[in-house]
Coordinates of C-alpha atoms in Angstrom, one line a residue:
X88 CA -8.3 -4.6 -15.3
X89 CA -11.0 -5.6 -13.5
X90 CA -13.5 -5.8 -16.5
X91 CA -14.4 -10.2 -15.0
X92 CA -13.8 -12.6 -18.8
X93 CA -11.6 -9.4 -20.7
X94 CA -8.7 -9.8 -22.1
X95 CA -4.8 -7.8 -22.2
X96 CA -3.7 -9.0 -25.8
X97 CA -0.7 -7.4 -27.9
X98 CA -1.5 -5.4 -30.7
X99 CA 2.0 -3.7 -32.5
X100 CA 3.3 -1.7 -29.9
X101 CA 0.4 -1.5 -27.2
X102 CA -1.2 -3.3 -24.9
X103 CA -5.2 -3.8 -25.2
X104 CA -8.0 -4.6 -23.8
X105 CA -10.8 -5.8 -24.8
X106 CA -13.9 -8.3 -24.4
X107 CA -15.4 -9.4 -27.3
X108 CA -15.7 -8.0 -29.9
X109 CA -15.3 -4.8 -27.7
X110 CA -11.9 -3.3 -27.3
X111 CA -11.9 -0.7 -23.3
X112 CA -8.5 -0.1 -23.4
X113 CA -4.6 0.2 -24.7
X114 CA -1.9 2.0 -24.2
X115 CA 1.7 2.3 -25.3
X116 CA 3.9 -0.4 -24.0
X117 CA 6.4 2.7 -23.6
X118 CA 3.7 4.1 -21.8
X119 CA 2.9 1.4 -19.4
X120 CA 4.8 0.1 -15.9
X121 CA 2.6 -2.2 -14.1
X122 CA -0.7 -4.3 -15.1
X123 CA -2.7 -4.8 -12.1
X124 CA -5.2 -7.9 -13.1
X125 CA -8.0 -9.0 -10.8
X126 CA -10.1 -11.6 -10.9
X127 CA -10.8 -13.4 -14.3
X128 CA -9.1 -11.6 -16.2
X129 CA -7.0 -13.2 -19.0
X130 CA -3.5 -12.3 -20.2
X131 CA -1.9 -13.5 -23.7
X132 CA 1.1 -15.0 -23.9
X133 CA 2.3 -11.5 -26.0
X134 CA 1.0 -9.5 -23.5
X135 CA 3.4 -10.9 -21.1
X136 CA 6.6 -11.8 -23.3
X137 CA 6.2 -8.2 -24.2
X138 CA 6.0 -6.3 -21.5
X139 CA 7.7 -8.3 -19.6
X140 CA 10.9 -7.3 -21.9
X141 CA 10.2 -4.0 -21.6
X142 CA 10.8 -4.7 -17.5
X143 CA 6.5 -4.1 -17.0
X144 CA 5.1 -5.9 -13.9
X145 CA 1.7 -7.3 -13.8
X146 CA 0.1 -7.1 -10.2
X147 CA -2.7 -10.1 -10.2
X148 CA -5.4 -10.3 -7.2
X149 CA -8.5 -11.3 -6.0
X150 CA -12.3 -10.0 -6.3
X151 CA -11.8 -8.3 -3.2
X152 CA -8.5 -6.5 -4.3
X153 CA -6.3 -9.0 -1.6
X154 CA -2.3 -10.5 -3.3
X155 CA -2.3 -13.4 -5.0
X156 CA 1.2 -13.0 -7.0
X157 CA 3.5 -10.5 -9.3
X158 CA 5.5 -11.2 -12.0
X159 CA 8.8 -9.6 -13.3
X160 CA 11.6 -10.1 -15.3
X161 CA 13.3 -10.0 -12.0
X162 CA 16.4 -9.0 -9.8
X163 CA 18.1 -6.4 -11.7
X164 CA 21.6 -6.9 -11.8
X165 CA 23.2 -5.4 -8.9
X166 CA 25.3 -7.8 -6.8
X167 CA 27.0 -5.7 -5.4
X168 CA 24.2 -3.5 -2.8
X169 CA 22.6 -6.6 -2.9
X170 CA 25.9 -7.9 -1.3
X171 CA 26.0 -4.4 0.2
X172 CA 21.8 -4.9 1.5
X173 CA 22.8 -8.4 3.1
X174 CA 26.2 -7.7 5.4
X175 CA 25.0 -4.0 6.7
X176 CA 21.1 -5.7 7.2
X177 CA 23.0 -8.4 9.5
X178 CA 25.1 -6.0 11.7
X179 CA 22.3 -6.0 14.6
X180 CA 23.1 -1.9 15.4
X181 CA 22.9 -0.1 11.4
X182 CA 19.9 -2.7 10.7
X183 CA 17.9 -1.4 14.1
X184 CA 18.5 2.2 13.7
X185 CA 17.2 1.8 10.0
X186 CA 14.3 0.0 11.2
X187 CA 13.8 3.3 13.9
X188 CA 13.9 6.1 11.2
X189 CA 11.0 4.3 9.3
X190 CA 9.0 3.6 12.4
X191 CA 9.7 7.8 13.0
X192 CA 8.8 8.3 9.6
X193 CA 5.6 6.8 10.2
X194 CA 3.8 7.9 13.4
X195 CA 5.3 11.8 12.3
X196 CA 3.4 11.2 9.1
X197 CA 0.2 9.8 10.5
X198 CA 0.6 12.9 13.3
X199 CA 0.3 15.0 10.1
X200 CA -2.1 13.9 8.8
X201 CA -4.1 15.2 12.8
X202 CA -2.8 17.9 12.0
X203 CA -3.8 18.5 9.5
X204 CA -7.3 17.8 10.0
X205 CA -7.2 18.7 14.1
X206 CA -6.3 23.1 12.9
X207 CA -10.2 23.4 11.4
X208 CA -11.7 21.1 13.4
X209 CA -10.8 20.6 16.9
X210 CA -11.3 16.7 18.7
X211 CA -10.6 15.7 22.2
X212 CA -9.8 12.3 20.6
X213 CA -8.0 13.7 18.1
X214 CA -5.9 16.1 20.7
X215 CA -5.5 12.6 22.9
X216 CA -3.9 10.5 19.9
X217 CA -1.7 13.7 19.6
X218 CA -0.5 13.5 22.5
X219 CA -0.3 9.8 22.0
X220 CA 1.6 10.0 18.8
X221 CA 4.8 12.8 20.5
X222 CA 5.0 10.5 22.9
X223 CA 5.5 7.0 20.9
X224 CA 8.1 9.3 19.1
X225 CA 9.9 10.3 22.1
X226 CA 10.7 6.5 23.3
X227 CA 12.1 5.7 19.9
X228 CA 15.6 6.1 20.7
X229 CA 14.8 3.8 24.1
X230 CA 14.3 1.0 21.5
X231 CA 16.7 -1.5 21.8
X232 CA 15.5 -4.4 19.6
X233 CA 13.4 -4.3 16.4
X234 CA 10.3 -6.0 19.2
X235 CA 10.4 -3.0 20.6
X236 CA 10.3 -1.1 18.3
X237 CA 7.1 -3.2 16.9
X238 CA 5.5 -2.5 20.2
X239 CA 5.4 0.8 20.1
X240 CA 4.1 1.5 16.4
X241 CA 1.6 -1.4 17.0
X242 CA 1.1 1.1 20.6
X243 CA 1.1 4.3 18.1
X244 CA -1.6 2.5 15.4
X245 CA -4.2 2.3 17.2
X246 CA -3.8 5.7 19.0
X247 CA -3.8 7.5 14.9
X248 CA -6.4 5.2 14.0
X249 CA -8.6 6.4 16.5
X250 CA -8.2 9.1 15.4
X251 CA -8.2 8.9 12.0
X252 CA -12.0 7.4 12.5
X253 CA -13.5 11.0 13.8
X254 CA -11.8 12.3 10.8
X255 CA -15.0 10.2 8.2
X256 CA -18.4 12.5 7.7
X257 CA -20.2 10.5 5.0
X258 CA -22.8 9.6 6.0
X259 CA -23.2 5.3 7.0
X260 CA -19.8 5.9 7.4
X261 CA -17.7 4.6 10.6
X262 CA -14.4 3.6 11.5
X263 CA -13.9 2.7 14.8
X264 CA -10.5 -0.1 14.1
X265 CA -7.9 -1.6 12.2
X266 CA -8.8 -4.9 10.8
X267 CA -8.0 -7.2 8.7
X268 CA -8.4 -10.9 7.7
X269 CA -11.0 -10.2 5.7
X270 CA -11.4 -6.3 6.6
X271 CA -15.0 -6.0 8.1
X272 CA -16.2 -2.8 6.5
X273 CA -15.6 -0.2 3.9
X274 CA -12.7 2.0 5.2
X275 CA -11.1 -1.1 6.4
X276 CA -11.6 -2.8 2.9
X277 CA -10.2 0.6 1.4
X278 CA -7.2 0.6 2.8
X279 CA -6.2 -3.0 3.3
X280 CA -7.2 -2.2 -1.2
X281 CA -5.0 0.4 -0.9
X282 CA -1.7 -1.4 1.4
X283 CA -1.8 -3.6 -1.5
X284 CA -1.3 -1.0 -5.0
X285 CA 1.4 -0.2 -2.7
X286 CA 3.3 -3.1 -1.7
X287 CA 2.7 -4.0 -5.4
X288 CA 4.7 -0.9 -6.4
X289 CA 7.5 -0.8 -3.9
X290 CA 8.2 -3.9 -4.8
X291 CA 8.5 -3.6 -8.7
X292 CA 10.6 -0.2 -7.6
X293 CA 13.2 -2.2 -5.4
X294 CA 13.5 -4.9 -8.3
X295 CA 14.4 -2.2 -11.0
X296 CA 17.4 -0.6 -7.8
X297 CA 18.8 -4.1 -7.8
X298 CA 17.4 -4.4 -3.7
X299 CA 16.7 -8.0 -2.6
X300 CA 12.3 -6.8 -1.7
X301 CA 12.4 -10.0 0.9
X302 CA 15.3 -9.2 3.4
X303 CA 13.9 -5.9 5.5
X304 CA 14.6 -4.5 9.0
X305 CA 11.3 -3.9 11.0
X306 CA 9.9 -6.6 9.8
X307 CA 11.4 -9.9 10.4
X308 CA 12.1 -12.4 7.6
X309 CA 9.3 -15.0 6.4
X310 CA 9.8 -17.6 3.0
X311 CA 7.6 -15.5 0.7
X312 CA 7.2 -12.2 3.0
X313 CA 8.8 -9.0 1.5
X314 CA 9.7 -7.5 4.5
X315 CA 11.4 -4.6 2.8
X316 CA 8.3 -4.1 0.8
X317 CA 7.4 -3.5 4.2
X318 CA 9.6 -1.9 5.1
X319 CA 9.7 1.0 3.1
X320 CA 5.3 1.3 2.2
X321 CA 5.8 2.8 6.9
X322 CA 6.3 6.4 6.5
X323 CA 3.8 6.0 3.1
X324 CA 0.5 4.1 3.9
X325 CA -1.1 7.2 5.6
X326 CA 0.4 10.1 2.4
X327 CA -1.1 7.9 0.3
X328 CA -2.9 5.4 1.3
X329 CA -5.2 7.0 4.4
X330 CA -5.0 10.0 3.1
X331 CA -7.0 9.3 0.1
X332 CA -9.5 6.9 1.9
X333 CA -10.1 10.0 3.7
X334 CA -10.7 11.8 0.6
X335 CA -13.0 9.7 -1.9
X336 CA -15.3 9.0 1.5
X337 CA -15.6 12.7 3.2
X338 CA -16.5 14.3 -1.6
X339 CA -18.6 11.5 -1.7
X340 CA -16.7 9.8 -4.7
X341 CA -17.3 6.2 -2.9
X342 CA -20.4 6.0 -1.0
X343 CA -22.1 3.1 -0.1
X344 CA -23.8 2.1 -2.5
X345 CA -20.5 0.1 -4.2
X346 CA -20.4 -2.3 -2.0
X347 CA -22.9 -4.9 -1.3
X348 CA -23.0 -7.3 2.4
X349 CA -23.5 -10.8 0.1
X350 CA -25.9 -13.0 2.6
X351 CA -24.3 -16.5 2.6
X352 CA -26.1 -17.5 -0.3
X353 CA -24.8 -14.9 -1.8
X354 CA -21.2 -15.8 -1.6
X355 CA -21.2 -17.7 -4.2
X356 CA -22.1 -15.4 -7.1
X357 CA -20.4 -12.5 -5.4
X358 CA -17.1 -15.0 -4.7
X359 CA -14.8 -15.5 -6.9
X360 CA -13.5 -18.7 -5.9
X361 CA -9.1 -18.5 -6.0
X362 CA -10.6 -15.1 -3.0
X363 CA -12.7 -17.6 -0.5
X364 CA -9.4 -20.6 -1.1
X365 CA -6.8 -17.2 -0.3
X366 CA -9.3 -16.4 3.1
X367 CA -8.4 -19.6 4.0
X368 CA -5.3 -19.5 3.4
X369 CA -1.8 -18.4 5.4
X370 CA -1.3 -14.3 4.7
X371 CA 2.4 -15.6 4.7
X372 CA 2.5 -13.8 1.0
X373 CA 0.7 -11.1 1.6
X374 CA 2.8 -8.1 0.2
X375 CA -0.9 -6.0 0.8
X376 CA -0.1 -7.5 4.9
X377 CA -0.3 -4.5 7.1
X378 CA 2.6 -3.9 9.9
X379 CA 3.0 -6.1 13.4
X380 CA 0.1 -3.4 15.3
X381 CA -2.8 -4.6 13.0
X382 CA -5.8 -7.3 14.3
X383 CA -5.8 -10.4 13.6
X384 CA -9.9 -11.1 14.9
X385 CA -11.6 -11.9 12.1
X386 CA -15.2 -10.2 11.9
X387 CA -18.8 -11.7 11.3
X388 CA -19.1 -10.4 8.0
X389 CA -17.4 -9.4 5.2
X390 CA -17.9 -6.0 2.8
X391 CA -16.9 -6.1 -1.0
X392 CA -16.4 -3.3 -3.5
X393 CA -18.0 -3.5 -6.4
X394 CA -17.4 -3.7 -9.6
X395 CA -17.2 0.6 -10.6
X396 CA -16.2 1.3 -6.4
X397 CA -12.8 -0.8 -7.6
X398 CA -12.2 1.9 -10.0
X399 CA -13.1 4.8 -8.3
X400 CA -10.4 3.7 -6.6
X401 CA -7.9 2.5 -8.3
X402 CA -8.4 5.5 -10.3
X403 CA -8.7 7.9 -6.5
X404 CA -5.7 5.4 -6.0
X405 CA -3.6 6.4 -9.5
X406 CA -4.6 10.3 -8.8
X407 CA -2.7 10.8 -5.3
X408 CA 0.5 8.5 -6.9
X409 CA -0.2 11.4 -10.1
X410 CA -0.5 14.2 -7.3
X411 CA 3.2 16.6 -6.9
X412 CA 4.7 18.3 -4.5
X413 CA 8.5 19.8 -3.2
X414 CA 10.8 17.0 -3.3
X415 CA 13.9 18.8 -0.6
X416 CA 15.9 16.3 -1.1
X417 CA 16.1 17.0 -5.2
X418 CA 15.4 20.9 -4.3
X419 CA 12.5 20.5 -7.3
X420 CA 8.8 19.2 -7.8
X421 CA 7.9 15.4 -8.0
X422 CA 5.2 13.7 -8.0
X423 CA 4.3 10.8 -5.9
X424 CA 5.3 8.1 -7.7
X425 CA 9.1 9.9 -8.4
X426 CA 9.2 9.8 -4.9
X427 CA 9.1 6.1 -3.9
X428 CA 11.2 5.7 -6.1
X429 CA 13.5 8.5 -5.1
X430 CA 13.4 6.9 -1.4
X431 CA 13.8 3.9 -2.5
X432 CA 17.8 4.6 -4.2
X433 CA 18.4 6.7 -1.1
X434 CA 17.9 3.3 0.7
X435 CA 19.9 2.2 -1.6
X436 CA 23.0 5.0 -1.9
X437 CA 23.1 4.5 1.7
X438 CA 23.4 1.2 1.8
X439 CA 26.6 1.4 -0.5
X440 CA 28.1 4.2 2.7
X441 CA 27.0 6.8 0.2
X442 CA 24.3 9.3 2.4
X443 CA 22.1 8.4 5.1
X444 CA 18.5 7.4 4.7
X445 CA 15.7 10.0 6.1
X446 CA 12.6 8.6 5.8
X447 CA 10.2 11.4 3.7
X448 CA 8.0 13.9 5.4
X449 CA 5.0 14.9 3.7
X450 CA 1.5 17.2 4.5
X451 CA 3.8 20.3 5.9

């Protein structure tokens, strides 16, 4: 829900979005899993109660798509699983092996995404990135602690993003490196926004299965940081977000006209007060925070998505989540949304000694 001053209410068994007397949209409660609320949108108590009773969560974002908070009906009552998670994550060798798997899966999907485009065009910079990504994978067995893993992952991601920048063909769209806090260009804006949406989806799935979203193995535990969610995201970042960003720019679905570069005197009009406050705060609770490789330099100017651009991006991301492909573990075709949930369930079974966790690999 992106329209400023819109309201989310309840009518029977439906969530209704309206702005004054105009009805903007509606959805049956039984068909809804998450409500993403952006900017100044009101939600009635009746709608909240009905949604939470059915396990529907609310994700609250700023005008620019950055994470503010989430509302859900809490963890599933799977105490045994949560105890197993804390016990096994407390074993350094088990935790390190799982963290190594997350990094291996991420690098493999980064490599496959670049390979997919390199087949159609030969680019020396992409070729260099592919070689270095392969070397990073080969160095993973020698990483003896999480800090070493994070160092390998960070170096690999810098190479990957350098190669990714060569794939944007739309006029005026230039991407040189991954930057955030805040993202200074259209590509970085969509990457950050997409990672926030992906984190929100995985957070709800972790709670649904019964895992504690705040205890992970690759991302160090910090107050308010959903470390497990950030761990689970890693292998899916190239698949669900990066590939979609490439698609929307190269197909001209989203163009430069969907962004604004406000001057200082326009900032008060274009930026919501919540967002200005959040940009001055720490990122400890940023569910869309990038992994350890992300640069933290503060760009001189920032760029904002227009309201229409927000709608286009959310629609593109949701369409990607509903794309289907063969899921080898079950031998059937699933949507990416279903695959995310299956991977969370696979981790839960691994923690209960019911099988091994294996990262998901896309782009065959």
